[in-house]
XYZ file of C-alpha atoms in Angstrom:
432
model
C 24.360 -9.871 -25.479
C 26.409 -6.954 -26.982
C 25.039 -3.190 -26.925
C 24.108 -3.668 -30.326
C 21.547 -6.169 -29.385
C 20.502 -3.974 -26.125
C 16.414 -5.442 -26.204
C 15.877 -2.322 -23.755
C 16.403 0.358 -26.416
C 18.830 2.243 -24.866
C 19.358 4.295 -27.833
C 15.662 5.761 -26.877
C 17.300 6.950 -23.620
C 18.900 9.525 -25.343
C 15.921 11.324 -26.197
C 15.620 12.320 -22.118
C 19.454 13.256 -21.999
C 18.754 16.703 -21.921
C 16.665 16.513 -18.923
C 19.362 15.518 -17.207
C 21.363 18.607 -18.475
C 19.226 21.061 -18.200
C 16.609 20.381 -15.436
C 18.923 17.954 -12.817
C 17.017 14.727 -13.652
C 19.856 12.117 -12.017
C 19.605 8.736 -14.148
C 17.475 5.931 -12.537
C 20.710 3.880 -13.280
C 22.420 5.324 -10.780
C 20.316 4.163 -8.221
C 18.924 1.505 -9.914
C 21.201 -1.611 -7.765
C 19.877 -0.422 -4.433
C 16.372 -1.144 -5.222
C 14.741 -4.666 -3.815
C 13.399 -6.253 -6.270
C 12.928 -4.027 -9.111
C 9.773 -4.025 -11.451
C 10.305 -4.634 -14.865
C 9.287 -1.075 -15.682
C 12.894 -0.482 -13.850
C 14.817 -3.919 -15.198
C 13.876 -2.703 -18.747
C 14.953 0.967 -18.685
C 11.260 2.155 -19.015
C 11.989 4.155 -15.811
C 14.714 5.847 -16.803
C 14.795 9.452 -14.229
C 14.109 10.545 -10.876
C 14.221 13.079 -8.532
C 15.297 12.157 -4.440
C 14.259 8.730 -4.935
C 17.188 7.549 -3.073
C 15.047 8.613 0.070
C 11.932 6.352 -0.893
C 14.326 3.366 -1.562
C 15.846 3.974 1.773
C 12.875 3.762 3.930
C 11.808 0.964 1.531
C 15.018 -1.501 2.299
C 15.237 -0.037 6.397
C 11.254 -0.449 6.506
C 10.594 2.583 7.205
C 7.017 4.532 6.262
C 7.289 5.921 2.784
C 3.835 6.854 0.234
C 3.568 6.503 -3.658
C 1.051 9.172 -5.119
C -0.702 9.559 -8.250
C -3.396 10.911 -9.660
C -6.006 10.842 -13.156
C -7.626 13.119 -14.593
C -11.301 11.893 -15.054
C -11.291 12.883 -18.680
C -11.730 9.897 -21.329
C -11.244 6.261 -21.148
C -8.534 4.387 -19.174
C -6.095 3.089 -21.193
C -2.084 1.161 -21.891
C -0.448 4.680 -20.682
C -2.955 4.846 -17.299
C -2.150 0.811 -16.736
C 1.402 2.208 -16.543
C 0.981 4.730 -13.708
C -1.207 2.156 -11.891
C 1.242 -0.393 -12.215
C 3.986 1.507 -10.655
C 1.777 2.824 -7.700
C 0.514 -0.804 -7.042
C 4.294 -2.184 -6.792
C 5.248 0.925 -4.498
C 2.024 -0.056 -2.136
C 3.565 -3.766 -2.423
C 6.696 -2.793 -1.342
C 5.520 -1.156 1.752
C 4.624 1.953 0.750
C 1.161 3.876 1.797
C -0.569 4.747 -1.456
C -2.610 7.403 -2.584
C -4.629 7.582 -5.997
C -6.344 10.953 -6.542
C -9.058 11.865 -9.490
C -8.799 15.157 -10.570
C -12.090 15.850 -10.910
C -11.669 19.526 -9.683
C -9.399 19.846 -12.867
C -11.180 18.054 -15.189
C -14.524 20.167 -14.219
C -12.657 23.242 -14.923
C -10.202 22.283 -17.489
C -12.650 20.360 -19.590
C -15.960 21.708 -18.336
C -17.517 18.085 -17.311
C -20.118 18.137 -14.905
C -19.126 17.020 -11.318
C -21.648 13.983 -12.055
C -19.656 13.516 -15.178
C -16.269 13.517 -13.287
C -17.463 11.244 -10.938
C -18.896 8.525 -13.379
C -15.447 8.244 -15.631
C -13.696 8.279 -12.825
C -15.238 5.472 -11.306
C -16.333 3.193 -14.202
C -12.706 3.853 -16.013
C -9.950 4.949 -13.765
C -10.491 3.238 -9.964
C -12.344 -0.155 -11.411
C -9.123 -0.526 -13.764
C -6.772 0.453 -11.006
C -8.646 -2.314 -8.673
C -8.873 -4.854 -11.038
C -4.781 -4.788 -11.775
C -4.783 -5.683 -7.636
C -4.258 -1.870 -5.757
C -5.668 -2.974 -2.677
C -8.110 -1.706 -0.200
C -5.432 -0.245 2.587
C -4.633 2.399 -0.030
C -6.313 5.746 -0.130
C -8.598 6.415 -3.260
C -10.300 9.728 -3.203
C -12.003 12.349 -5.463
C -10.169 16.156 -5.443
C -13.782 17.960 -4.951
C -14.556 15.541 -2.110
C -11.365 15.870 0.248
C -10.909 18.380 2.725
C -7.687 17.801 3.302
C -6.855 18.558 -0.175
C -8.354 21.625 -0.494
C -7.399 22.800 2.625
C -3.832 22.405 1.830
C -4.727 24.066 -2.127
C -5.469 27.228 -0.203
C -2.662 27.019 2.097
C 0.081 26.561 -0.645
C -1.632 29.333 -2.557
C -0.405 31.941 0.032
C 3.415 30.998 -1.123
C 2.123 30.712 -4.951
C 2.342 33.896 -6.995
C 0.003 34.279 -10.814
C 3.716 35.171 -11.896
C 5.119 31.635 -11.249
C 2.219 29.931 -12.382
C 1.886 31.715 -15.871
C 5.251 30.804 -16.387
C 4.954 26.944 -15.461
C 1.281 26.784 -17.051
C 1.143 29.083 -19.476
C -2.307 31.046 -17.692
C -2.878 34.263 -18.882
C -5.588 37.045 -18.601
C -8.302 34.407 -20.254
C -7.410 31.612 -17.692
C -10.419 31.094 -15.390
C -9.544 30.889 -11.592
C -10.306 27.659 -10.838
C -8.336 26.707 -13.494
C -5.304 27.994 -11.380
C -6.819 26.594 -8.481
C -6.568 22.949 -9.673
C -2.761 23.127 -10.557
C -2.139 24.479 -6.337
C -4.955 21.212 -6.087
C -2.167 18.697 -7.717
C 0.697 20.000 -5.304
C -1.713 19.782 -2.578
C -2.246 16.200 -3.386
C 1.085 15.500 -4.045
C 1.530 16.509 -0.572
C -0.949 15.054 0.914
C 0.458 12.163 2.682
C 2.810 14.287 4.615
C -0.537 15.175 6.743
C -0.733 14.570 10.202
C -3.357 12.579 9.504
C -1.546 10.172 7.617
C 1.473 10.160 10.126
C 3.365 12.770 9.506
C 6.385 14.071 7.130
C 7.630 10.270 5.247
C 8.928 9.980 1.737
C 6.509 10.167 -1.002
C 7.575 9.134 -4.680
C 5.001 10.864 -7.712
C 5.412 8.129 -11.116
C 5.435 10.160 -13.912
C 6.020 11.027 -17.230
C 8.813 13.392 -18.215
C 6.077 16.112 -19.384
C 5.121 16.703 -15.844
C 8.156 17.799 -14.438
C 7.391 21.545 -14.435
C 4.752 20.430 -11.853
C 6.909 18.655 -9.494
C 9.239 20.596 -9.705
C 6.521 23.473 -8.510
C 5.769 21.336 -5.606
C 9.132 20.868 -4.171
C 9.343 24.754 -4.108
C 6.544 24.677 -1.940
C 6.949 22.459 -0.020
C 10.167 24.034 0.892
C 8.354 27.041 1.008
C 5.252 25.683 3.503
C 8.681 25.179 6.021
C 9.204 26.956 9.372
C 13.198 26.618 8.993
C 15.743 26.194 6.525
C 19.149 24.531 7.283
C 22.441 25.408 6.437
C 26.080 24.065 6.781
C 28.286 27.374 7.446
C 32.054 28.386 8.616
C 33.470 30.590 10.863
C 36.172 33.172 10.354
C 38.384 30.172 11.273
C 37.372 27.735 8.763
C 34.815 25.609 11.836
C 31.914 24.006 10.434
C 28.777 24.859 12.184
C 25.007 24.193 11.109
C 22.595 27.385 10.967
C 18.599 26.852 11.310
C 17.177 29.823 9.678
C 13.533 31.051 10.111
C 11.148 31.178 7.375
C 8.551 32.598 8.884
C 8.290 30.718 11.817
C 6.331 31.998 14.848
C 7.820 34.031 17.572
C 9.608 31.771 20.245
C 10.214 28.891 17.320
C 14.060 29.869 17.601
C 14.480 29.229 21.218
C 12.365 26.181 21.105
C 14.538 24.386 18.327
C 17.813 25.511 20.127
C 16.219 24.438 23.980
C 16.079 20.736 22.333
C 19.213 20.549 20.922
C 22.092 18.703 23.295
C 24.566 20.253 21.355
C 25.883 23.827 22.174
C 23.826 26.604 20.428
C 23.464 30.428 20.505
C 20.483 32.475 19.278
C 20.563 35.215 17.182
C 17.436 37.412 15.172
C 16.463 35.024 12.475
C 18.296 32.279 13.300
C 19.943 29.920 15.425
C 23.680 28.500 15.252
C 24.687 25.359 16.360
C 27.867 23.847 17.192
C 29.884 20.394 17.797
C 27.004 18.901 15.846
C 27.743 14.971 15.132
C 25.004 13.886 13.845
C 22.685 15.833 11.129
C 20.463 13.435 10.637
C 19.171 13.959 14.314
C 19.828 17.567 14.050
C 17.299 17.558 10.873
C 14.713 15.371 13.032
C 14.667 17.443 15.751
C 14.297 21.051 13.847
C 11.421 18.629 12.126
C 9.441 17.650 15.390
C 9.935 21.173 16.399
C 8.092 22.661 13.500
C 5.126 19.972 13.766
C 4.400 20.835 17.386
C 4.366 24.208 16.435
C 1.356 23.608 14.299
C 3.437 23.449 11.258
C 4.037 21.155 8.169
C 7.887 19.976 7.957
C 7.483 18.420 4.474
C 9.539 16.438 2.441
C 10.392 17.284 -0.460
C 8.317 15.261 -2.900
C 10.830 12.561 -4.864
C 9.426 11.531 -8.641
C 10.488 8.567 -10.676
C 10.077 9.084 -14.710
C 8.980 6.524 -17.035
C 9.377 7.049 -20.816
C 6.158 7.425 -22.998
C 4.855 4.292 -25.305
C 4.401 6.134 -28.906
C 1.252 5.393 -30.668
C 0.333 1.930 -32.334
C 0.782 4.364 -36.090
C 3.931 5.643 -35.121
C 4.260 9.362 -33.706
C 2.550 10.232 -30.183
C -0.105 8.149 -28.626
C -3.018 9.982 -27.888
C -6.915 9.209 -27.240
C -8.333 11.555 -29.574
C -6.390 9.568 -32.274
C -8.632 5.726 -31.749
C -6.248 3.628 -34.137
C -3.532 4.942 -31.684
C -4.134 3.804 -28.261
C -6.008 0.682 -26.735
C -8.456 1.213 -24.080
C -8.516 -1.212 -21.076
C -12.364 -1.194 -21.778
C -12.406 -2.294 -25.472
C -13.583 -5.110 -26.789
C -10.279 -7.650 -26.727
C -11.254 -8.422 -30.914
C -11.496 -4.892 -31.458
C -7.720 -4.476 -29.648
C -6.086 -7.091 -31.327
C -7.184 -5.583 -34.673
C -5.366 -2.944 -34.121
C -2.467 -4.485 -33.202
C -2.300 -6.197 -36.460
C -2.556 -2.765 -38.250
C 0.367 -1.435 -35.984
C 3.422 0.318 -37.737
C 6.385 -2.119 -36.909
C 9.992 -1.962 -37.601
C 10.489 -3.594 -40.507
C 12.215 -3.093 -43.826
C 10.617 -2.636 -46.722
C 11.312 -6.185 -48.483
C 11.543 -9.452 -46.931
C 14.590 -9.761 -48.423
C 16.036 -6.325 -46.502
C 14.542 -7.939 -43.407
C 16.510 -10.974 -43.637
C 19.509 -9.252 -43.954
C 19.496 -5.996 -42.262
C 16.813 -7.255 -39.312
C 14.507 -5.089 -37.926
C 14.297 -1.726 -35.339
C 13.004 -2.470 -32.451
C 13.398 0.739 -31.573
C 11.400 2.206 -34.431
C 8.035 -0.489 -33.719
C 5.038 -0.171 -32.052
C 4.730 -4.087 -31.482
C 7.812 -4.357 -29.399
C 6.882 -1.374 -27.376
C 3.626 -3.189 -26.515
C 5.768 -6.767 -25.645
C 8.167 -4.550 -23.429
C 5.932 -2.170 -21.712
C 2.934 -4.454 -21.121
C 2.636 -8.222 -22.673
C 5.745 -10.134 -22.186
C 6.748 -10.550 -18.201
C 9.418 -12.763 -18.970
C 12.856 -10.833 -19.984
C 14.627 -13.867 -21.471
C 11.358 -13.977 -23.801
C 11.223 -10.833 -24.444
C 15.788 -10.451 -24.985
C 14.959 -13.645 -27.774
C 12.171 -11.934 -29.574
C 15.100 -8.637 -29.911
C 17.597 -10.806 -31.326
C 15.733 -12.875 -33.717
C 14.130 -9.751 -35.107
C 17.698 -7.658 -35.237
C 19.208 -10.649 -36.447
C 16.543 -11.010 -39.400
C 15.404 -14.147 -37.815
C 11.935 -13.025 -37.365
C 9.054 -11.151 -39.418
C 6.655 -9.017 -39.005
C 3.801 -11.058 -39.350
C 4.991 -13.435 -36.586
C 5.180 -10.513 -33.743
C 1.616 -8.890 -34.978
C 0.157 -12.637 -34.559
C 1.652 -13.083 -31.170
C 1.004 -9.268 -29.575
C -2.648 -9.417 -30.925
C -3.407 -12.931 -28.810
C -1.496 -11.455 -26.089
C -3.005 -8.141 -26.145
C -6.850 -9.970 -26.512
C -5.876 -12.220 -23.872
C -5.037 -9.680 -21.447
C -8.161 -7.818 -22.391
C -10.201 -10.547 -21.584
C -8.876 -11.269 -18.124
C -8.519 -7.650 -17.398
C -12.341 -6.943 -18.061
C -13.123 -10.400 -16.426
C -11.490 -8.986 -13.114
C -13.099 -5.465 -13.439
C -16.124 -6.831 -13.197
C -14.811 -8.245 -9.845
C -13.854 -5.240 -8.913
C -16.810 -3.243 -9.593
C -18.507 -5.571 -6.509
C -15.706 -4.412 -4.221
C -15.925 -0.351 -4.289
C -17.499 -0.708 -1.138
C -14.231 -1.756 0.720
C -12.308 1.079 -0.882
C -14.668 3.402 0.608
C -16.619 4.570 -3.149
């Protein structure tokens, strides 16, 4: 199949390119061969950026401990772009990796101004039923902001290396911002961080799925986690052009210096504020040492927090999908005739004419309907590459994809809400 037949919309891709520009996205096809078994979220080009997930996929293919984190606001009804999220945390935890799934109910309360019994109700009856039903399983960690200590813990913590400053310009607070408004954006880095705990064994690779809108926030959370850090590590040269490696303090408690250099079997000499190093041959040890030093010191030695991004489904009309707009967006909840109603209204790619359809084909990359096969209907990618090419090829109408995605879309419905039910008896095991 040439590019001009390309059934993963590349051409779409070029909408992020700036991110990689301007705010040091790397392309997920870079790193895209080293990853066992890839998802079809990956396979299609859905995922299409990330930040130090070359780290996850590591410990994923040397089985090693790694953690997937996400989170949901407790705001409105679950829905196609939440399924998404889910879907990517759910392969990470079946890959080997320890999951995490936080409501943001602390946000939501002061964001939205729901009542904590509120919160608590969408998040359970939407969000973690859903997120069940599509097979997260019970060894993961589920958990409400307002009811974790950890998290909030760690909120006030990171707040000491926060400034209002930063956040105005990430957020866009100002004098009219409530507090606890600011106090749920430290709560999201907090439980991005999270699984770096002790509790949860320690510093590991942790991978955030998101869109390309929340970058500002991860972003944020990298910076503090570097910040939370006892050392920082450096690769310098003498007067004479020798390499040597230089752990710097950040802060760290009196006697941290000598206890880094007393481990290291490698010749060292300590000065104020930092220690030097010498003949080093491996940095990877030299990293894991520094590391253990810092956690039986009391402190944190994070990882920096990797992120894949995932492009955005637009809305069944065309333009951004959004919940306040109903014709726009199917809820996992709906009633499966309802759903496929509105996938028969969808804007598609079509011409105008039959006759320009025939000849000219249609744009995929302009329709609603093959968004919903891609992201969410069709599994199979030689089904989905010979539904491209009959429609660019003016082989297929209109009609015949709005038929197909609206049985698809009911029957997934219908199965979906059959297994949330199922799910709904199980919230015991997960602890809710």
């Amino acid at each position: 199949m040439n590019s001009k037949l390309d059934p993963w919309g590349s051409s779409n891709i070029d909408d992020y390119s700036k991110l990689f520009d301007e705010f040091g996205i790397l392309p997920f096809d870079d790193i895209y061969s080293s990853i066992p078994e890839p998802n079809h979220y990956m396979r299609r080009k859905i995922i299409f950026g990330h930040r130090g997930y070359d780290r996850v996929v590591e410990a994923m293919t040397e089985g090693k401990p790694f953690s997937v984190m996400s989170g949901f606001m407790p705001s409105g009804m679950v829905h196609l772009g939440h399924k998404m999220v889910m879907e990517e945390i759910i392969w990470h935890q079946n890959m080997g990796g320890c999951a995490f799934v936080g409501i943001a109910d602390m946000e939501a309360h002061a964001v939205r101004g729901f009542s904590w019994e509120k919160c608590r109700e969408i998040g359970v009856e939407q969000y973690i039923i859903s997120l069940i039903a599509l097979g997260f399983e019970p060894k993961g960690h589920i958990y409400f902001q307002s009811e974790s200590d950890n998290v909030k813990d760690l909120a006030f913590e990171l707040g000491v290396k926060a400034n209002f400053s930063e956040l105005s310009a990430i957020y866009g607070f100002n004098g009219q911002t409530n507090v606890a408004h600011m106090v749920s954006a430290l709560t999201q880095s907090a439980d991005i961080l999270q699984p770096q705990l002790a509790e949860f064994s320690g510093p590991k690779p942790t991978v955030i799925p998101v869109g390309s809108d929340q970058d500002p926030h991860i972003r944020l959370t990298r910076d503090l986690a570097n910040s939370m850090n006892m050392f920082r590590i450096e690769k310098r040269e003498d007067q004479k052009g020798n390499s040597y490696m230089s752990i710097r303090s950040k802060a760290a408690p009196e006697g941290a210096l000598e206890e880094v250099a007393k481990r290291m079997p490698w010749k060292t000499k300590v000065f104020e504020g930092h220690v030097d190093v010498f003949g080093v041959d491996d940095k990877l040890k030299l990293r894991e040492i520094a590391r253990q030093t810092e956690l039986d010191l009391g402190g944190y030695a994070f990882l920096p927090p990797a992120s894949t991004y995932h492009r955005f489904m637009s809305g069944l009309q065309g333009g951004k999908m959004s919940s306040s707009i109903p014709d726009s967006v199917i809820s996992l909840t709906e009633d499966p005739k309802a759903a496929a109603k509105k996938v028969k209204r969808a804007k598609t790619g079509g011409r105008m004419t039959l006759e320009e359809q025939k000849k000219l084909g249609g744009e995929t990359t302009k329709c609603s309907i093959y968004e919903l096969f891609m992201f969410h209907l069709i599994d199979d990618d030689r089904e989905l590459e010979e539904i491209h090419s009959e429609c660019v090829e003016g082989r297929r109408m209109c009609g015949q994809c709005k038929v197909y995605a609206a049985e698809l879309m009911a029957d997934f419905l219908k199965e979906h809400q059959e297994l949330r039910e199922q799910a709904r008896d199980k919230l015991d095991e997960y602890g809710l």
